[in-house]
Short mmCIF file of C-alpha atoms in Angstrom, two decimals:
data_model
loop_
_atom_site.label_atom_id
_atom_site.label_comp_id
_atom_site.label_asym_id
_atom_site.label_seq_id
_atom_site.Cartn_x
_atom_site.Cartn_y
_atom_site.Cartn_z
CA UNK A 1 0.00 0.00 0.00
CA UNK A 2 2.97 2.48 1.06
CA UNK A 3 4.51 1.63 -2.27
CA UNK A 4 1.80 2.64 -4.35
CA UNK A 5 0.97 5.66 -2.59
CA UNK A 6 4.40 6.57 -3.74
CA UNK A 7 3.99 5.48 -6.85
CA UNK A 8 0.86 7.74 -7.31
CA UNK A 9 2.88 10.88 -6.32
CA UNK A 10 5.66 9.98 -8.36
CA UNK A 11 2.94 9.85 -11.05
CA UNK A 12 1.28 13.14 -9.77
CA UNK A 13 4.61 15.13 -10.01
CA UNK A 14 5.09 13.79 -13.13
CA UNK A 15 1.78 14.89 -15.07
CA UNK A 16 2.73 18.55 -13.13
CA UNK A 17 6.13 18.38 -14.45
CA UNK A 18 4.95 17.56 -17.72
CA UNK A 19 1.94 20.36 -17.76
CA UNK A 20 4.54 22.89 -16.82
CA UNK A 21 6.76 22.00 -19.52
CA UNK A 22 3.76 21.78 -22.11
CA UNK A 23 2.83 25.45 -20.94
CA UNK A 24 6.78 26.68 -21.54
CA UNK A 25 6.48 24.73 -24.85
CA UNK A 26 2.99 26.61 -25.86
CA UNK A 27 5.12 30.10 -24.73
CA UNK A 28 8.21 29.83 -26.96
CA UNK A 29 5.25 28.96 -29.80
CA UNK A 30 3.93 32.51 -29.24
CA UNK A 31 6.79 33.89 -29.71
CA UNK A 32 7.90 32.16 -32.33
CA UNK A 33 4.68 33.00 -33.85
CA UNK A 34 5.37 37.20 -32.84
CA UNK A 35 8.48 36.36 -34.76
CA UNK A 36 7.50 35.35 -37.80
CA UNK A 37 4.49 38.02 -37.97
CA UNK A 38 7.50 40.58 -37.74
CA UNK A 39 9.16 38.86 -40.34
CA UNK A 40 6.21 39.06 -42.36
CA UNK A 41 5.45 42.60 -41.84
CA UNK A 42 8.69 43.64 -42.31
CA UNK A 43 8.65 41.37 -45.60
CA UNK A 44 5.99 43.36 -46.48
CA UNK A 45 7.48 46.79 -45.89
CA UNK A 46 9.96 45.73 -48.39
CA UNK A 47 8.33 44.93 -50.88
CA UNK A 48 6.18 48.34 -50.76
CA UNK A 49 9.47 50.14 -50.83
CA UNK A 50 10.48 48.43 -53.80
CA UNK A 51 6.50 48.76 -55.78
CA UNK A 52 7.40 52.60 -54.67
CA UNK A 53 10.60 52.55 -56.23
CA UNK A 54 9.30 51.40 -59.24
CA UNK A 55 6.26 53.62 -59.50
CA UNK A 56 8.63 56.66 -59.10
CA UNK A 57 11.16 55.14 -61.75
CA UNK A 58 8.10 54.56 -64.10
CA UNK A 59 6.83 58.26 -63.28
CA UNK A 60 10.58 59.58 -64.75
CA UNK A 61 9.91 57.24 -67.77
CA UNK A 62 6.71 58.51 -68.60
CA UNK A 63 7.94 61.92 -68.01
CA UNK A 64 11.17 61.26 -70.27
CA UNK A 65 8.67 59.43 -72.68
CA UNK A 66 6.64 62.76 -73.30
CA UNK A 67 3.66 60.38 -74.12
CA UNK A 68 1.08 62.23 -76.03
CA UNK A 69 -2.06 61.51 -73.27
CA UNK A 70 -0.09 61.07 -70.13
CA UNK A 71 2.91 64.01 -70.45
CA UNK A 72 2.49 66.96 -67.85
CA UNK A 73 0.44 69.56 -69.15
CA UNK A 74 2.52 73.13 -69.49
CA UNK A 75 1.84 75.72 -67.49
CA UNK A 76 3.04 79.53 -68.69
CA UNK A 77 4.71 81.08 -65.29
CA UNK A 78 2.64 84.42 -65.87
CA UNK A 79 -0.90 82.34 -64.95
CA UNK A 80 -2.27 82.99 -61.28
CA UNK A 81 -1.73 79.63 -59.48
CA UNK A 82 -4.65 77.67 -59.20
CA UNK A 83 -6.86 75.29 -56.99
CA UNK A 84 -5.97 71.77 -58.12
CA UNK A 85 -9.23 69.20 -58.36
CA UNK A 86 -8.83 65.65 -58.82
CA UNK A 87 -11.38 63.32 -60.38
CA UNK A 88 -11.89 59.86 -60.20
CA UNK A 89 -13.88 57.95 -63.26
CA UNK A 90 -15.39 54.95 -62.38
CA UNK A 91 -18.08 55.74 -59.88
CA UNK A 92 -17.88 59.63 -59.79
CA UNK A 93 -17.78 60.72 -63.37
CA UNK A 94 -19.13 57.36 -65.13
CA UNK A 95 -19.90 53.83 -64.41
CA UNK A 96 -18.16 50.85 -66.31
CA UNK A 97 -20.18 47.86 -66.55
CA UNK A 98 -19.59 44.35 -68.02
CA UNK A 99 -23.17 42.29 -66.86
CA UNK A 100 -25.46 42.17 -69.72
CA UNK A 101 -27.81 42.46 -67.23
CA UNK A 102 -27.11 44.93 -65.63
CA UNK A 103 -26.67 47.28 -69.21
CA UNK A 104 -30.24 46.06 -70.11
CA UNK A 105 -31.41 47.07 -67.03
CA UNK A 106 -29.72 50.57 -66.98
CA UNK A 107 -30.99 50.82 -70.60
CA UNK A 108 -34.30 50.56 -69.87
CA UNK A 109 -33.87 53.42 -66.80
CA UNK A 110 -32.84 55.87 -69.97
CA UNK A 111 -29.26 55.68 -69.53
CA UNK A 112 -26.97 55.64 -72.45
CA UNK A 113 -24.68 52.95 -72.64
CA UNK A 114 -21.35 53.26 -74.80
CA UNK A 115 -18.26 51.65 -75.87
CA UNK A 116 -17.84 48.06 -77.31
CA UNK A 117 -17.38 44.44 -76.46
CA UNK A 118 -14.99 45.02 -73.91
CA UNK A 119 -15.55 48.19 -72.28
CA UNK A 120 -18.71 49.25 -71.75
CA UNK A 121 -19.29 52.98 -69.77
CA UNK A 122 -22.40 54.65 -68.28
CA UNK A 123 -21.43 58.63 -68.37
CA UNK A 124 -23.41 60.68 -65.75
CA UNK A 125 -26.00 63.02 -66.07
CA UNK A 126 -24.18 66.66 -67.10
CA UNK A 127 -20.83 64.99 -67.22
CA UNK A 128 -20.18 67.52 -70.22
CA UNK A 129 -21.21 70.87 -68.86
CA UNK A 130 -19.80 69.99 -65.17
CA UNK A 131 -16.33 69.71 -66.89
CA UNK A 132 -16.88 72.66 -69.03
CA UNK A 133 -17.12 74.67 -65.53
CA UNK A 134 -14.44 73.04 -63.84
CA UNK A 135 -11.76 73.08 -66.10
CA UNK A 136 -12.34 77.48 -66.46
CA UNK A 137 -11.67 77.26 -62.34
CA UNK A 138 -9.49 74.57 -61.50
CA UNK A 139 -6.13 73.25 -62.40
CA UNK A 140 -8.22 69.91 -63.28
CA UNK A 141 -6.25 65.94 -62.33
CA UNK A 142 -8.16 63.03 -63.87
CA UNK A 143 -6.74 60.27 -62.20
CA UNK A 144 -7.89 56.79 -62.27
CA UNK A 145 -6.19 53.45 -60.65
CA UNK A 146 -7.17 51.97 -63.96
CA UNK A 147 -4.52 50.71 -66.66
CA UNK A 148 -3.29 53.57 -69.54
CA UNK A 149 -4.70 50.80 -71.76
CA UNK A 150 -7.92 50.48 -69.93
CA UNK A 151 -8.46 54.12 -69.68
CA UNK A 152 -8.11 55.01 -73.21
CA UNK A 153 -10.40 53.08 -74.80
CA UNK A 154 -13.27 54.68 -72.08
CA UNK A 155 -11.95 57.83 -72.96
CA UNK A 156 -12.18 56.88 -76.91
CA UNK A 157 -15.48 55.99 -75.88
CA UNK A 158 -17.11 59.39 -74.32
CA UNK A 159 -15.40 61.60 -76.43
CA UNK A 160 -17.04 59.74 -80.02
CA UNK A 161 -19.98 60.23 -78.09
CA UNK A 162 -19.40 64.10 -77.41
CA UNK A 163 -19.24 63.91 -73.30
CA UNK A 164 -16.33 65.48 -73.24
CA UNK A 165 -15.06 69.62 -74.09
CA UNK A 166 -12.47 69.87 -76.42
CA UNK A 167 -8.65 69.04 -75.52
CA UNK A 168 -9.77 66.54 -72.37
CA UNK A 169 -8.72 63.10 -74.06
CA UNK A 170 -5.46 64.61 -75.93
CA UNK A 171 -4.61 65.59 -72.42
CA UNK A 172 -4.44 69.63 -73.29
CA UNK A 173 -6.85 70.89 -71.09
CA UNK A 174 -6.48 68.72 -68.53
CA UNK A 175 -4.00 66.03 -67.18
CA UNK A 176 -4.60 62.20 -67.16
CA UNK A 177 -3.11 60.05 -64.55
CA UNK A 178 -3.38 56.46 -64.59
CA UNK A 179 -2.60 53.31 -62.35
CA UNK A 180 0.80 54.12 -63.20
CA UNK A 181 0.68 57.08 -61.23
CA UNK A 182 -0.30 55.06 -58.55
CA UNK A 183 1.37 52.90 -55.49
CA UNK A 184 -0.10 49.63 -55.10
CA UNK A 185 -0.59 48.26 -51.66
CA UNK A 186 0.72 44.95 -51.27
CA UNK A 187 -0.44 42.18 -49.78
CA UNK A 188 -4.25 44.10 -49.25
CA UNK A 189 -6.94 44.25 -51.45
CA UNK A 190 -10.71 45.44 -51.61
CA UNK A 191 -13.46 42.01 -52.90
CA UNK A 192 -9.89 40.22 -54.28
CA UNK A 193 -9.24 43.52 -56.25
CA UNK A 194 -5.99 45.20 -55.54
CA UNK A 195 -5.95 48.56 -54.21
CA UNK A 196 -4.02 51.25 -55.75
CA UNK A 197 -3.08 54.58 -53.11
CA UNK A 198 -3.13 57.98 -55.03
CA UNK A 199 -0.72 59.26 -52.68
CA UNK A 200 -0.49 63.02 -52.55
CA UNK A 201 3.12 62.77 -52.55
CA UNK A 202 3.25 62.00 -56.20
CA UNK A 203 1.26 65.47 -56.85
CA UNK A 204 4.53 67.08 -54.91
CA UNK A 205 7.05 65.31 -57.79
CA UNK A 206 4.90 67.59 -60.49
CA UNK A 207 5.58 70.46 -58.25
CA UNK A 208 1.82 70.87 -56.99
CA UNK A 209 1.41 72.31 -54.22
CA UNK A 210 -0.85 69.79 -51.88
CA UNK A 211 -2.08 72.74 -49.83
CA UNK A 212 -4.47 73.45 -52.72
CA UNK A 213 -5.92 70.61 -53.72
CA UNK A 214 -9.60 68.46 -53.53
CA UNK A 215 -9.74 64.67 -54.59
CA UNK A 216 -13.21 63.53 -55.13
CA UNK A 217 -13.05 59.70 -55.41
CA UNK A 218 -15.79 57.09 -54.28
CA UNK A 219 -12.74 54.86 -52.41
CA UNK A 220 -11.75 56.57 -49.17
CA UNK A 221 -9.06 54.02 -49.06
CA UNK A 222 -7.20 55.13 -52.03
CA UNK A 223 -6.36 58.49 -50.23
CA UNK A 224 -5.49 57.24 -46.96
CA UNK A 225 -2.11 58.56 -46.72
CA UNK A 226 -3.82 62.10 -47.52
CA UNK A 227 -4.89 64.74 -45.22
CA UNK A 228 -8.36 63.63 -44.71
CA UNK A 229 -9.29 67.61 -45.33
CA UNK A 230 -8.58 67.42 -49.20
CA UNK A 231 -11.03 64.90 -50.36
CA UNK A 232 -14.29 64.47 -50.48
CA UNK A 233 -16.01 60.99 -50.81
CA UNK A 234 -19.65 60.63 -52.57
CA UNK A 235 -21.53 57.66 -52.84
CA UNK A 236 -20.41 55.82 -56.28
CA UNK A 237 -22.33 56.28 -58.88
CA UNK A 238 -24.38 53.59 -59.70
CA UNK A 239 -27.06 53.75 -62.52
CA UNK A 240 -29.75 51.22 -61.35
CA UNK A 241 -30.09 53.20 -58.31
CA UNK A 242 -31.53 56.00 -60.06
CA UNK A 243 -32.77 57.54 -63.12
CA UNK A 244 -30.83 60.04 -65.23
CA UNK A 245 -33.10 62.85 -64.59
CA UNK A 246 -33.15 61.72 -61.10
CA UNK A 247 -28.66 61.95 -60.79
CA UNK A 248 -28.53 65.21 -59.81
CA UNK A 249 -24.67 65.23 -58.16
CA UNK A 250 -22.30 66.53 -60.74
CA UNK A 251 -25.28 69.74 -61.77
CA UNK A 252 -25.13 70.26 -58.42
#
């Protein structure tokens, strides 16, 4: 009887011996895990440093490049510096829509529907005259997180259709920015889409002054590393939601 009483507290220390070492074992795995996180952000971290490398080493290229839609738009030095207002397409000034349903739908609400197989745009209600106005008052940004390639052919688009003033697609009376004008966020993205930051910092490289400048854009993410005094963020723009008559926003 003695002996297996000691037996049982031999066993006893045992099972605390072994809990304590399972609970020093499940500690050095938490930190192991803390670890790697760190290794992952800072994985991370590089690899944004590099995208931004690259989108600034792109921006000289297109500036070298003098490409006839995307090259910096002149400005004499005896013109009165201006307010600077950026616009966002998809969602603010138009909608781009691939569901045949959806296009039959907004069809039947009145809306035109242009473009061709591939691209297919909604324009909003007074997208003409609301540019007309802005570009007499404002330095006027059209900058998208959309592909050069991508943007063009909406921009072929609108202006066959006569949506747009004269000089906006050559890039004369205004200047187009595309994804490439862009950082890309790595490692995040919005329903599996990346997301593309239209960091104010790359207005600074064109020598605009951020202290006078308004973003409109649908994605408050896309501005995050922006004083969150120089945007403002409307609903996007979607046509089944309401009529053309009814899209009052850019007459406004």
């Amino acid at each position: 009887m003695h002996d297996q009483s000691n037996l049982q507290e031999v066993v006893a220390k045992l099972k605390q011996e072994a809990a304590e070492l399972q609970t020093r074992i499940d500690e050095q795995r938490v930190q192991l895990v803390s670890i790697q996180e760190l290794e992952t952000q800072v994985n991370l971290k590089s690899k944004e440093l590099v995208m931004l490398q690259a989108n600034i080493d792109k921006l000289h290229e297109n500036a070298a490049a003098g490409s006839s839609l995307f090259r910096p738009m002149p400005i004499p030095p005896d013109i009165p510096r201006q307010k600077t207002l950026i616009l966002d397409l998809n969602g603010v000034l138009w909608k781009i829509e691939r569901s045949a349903t959806t296009l039959r739908q907004a069809k039947d609400l009145g809306w035109p529907v242009l473009g061709s197989r591939t691209t297919w745009v909604v324009p909003r209600s007074g997208l003409r005259e609301f540019l007309e106005q802005v570009l007499e008052l404002f330095c006027v940004i059209i900058w998208t997180s959309r592909t050069e390639r991508n943007t063009e052919l909406v921009l072929e688009a609108l202006e066959s259709a006569g949506c747009f003033p004269p000089g906006v697609k050559s890039g004369q009376a205004c200047r187009i920015w595309s994804q490439s004008h862009c950082d890309k966020v790595e490692g995040v993205s919005k329903n599996g889409i990346p997301i593309f930051m239209k960091d104010f910092a790359t207005l600074e490289f064109w020598n605009i002054s951020t202290r006078d400048v308004l973003m409109i854009d649908d994605s408050p993410e896309k501005g995050m590393t922006n004083s969150p005094y120089s945007a403002l963020y409307p609903p996007t723009f979607t046509p089944l939601v309401t009529s053309p008559d009814d899209d009052t926003y850019l007459n406004s």
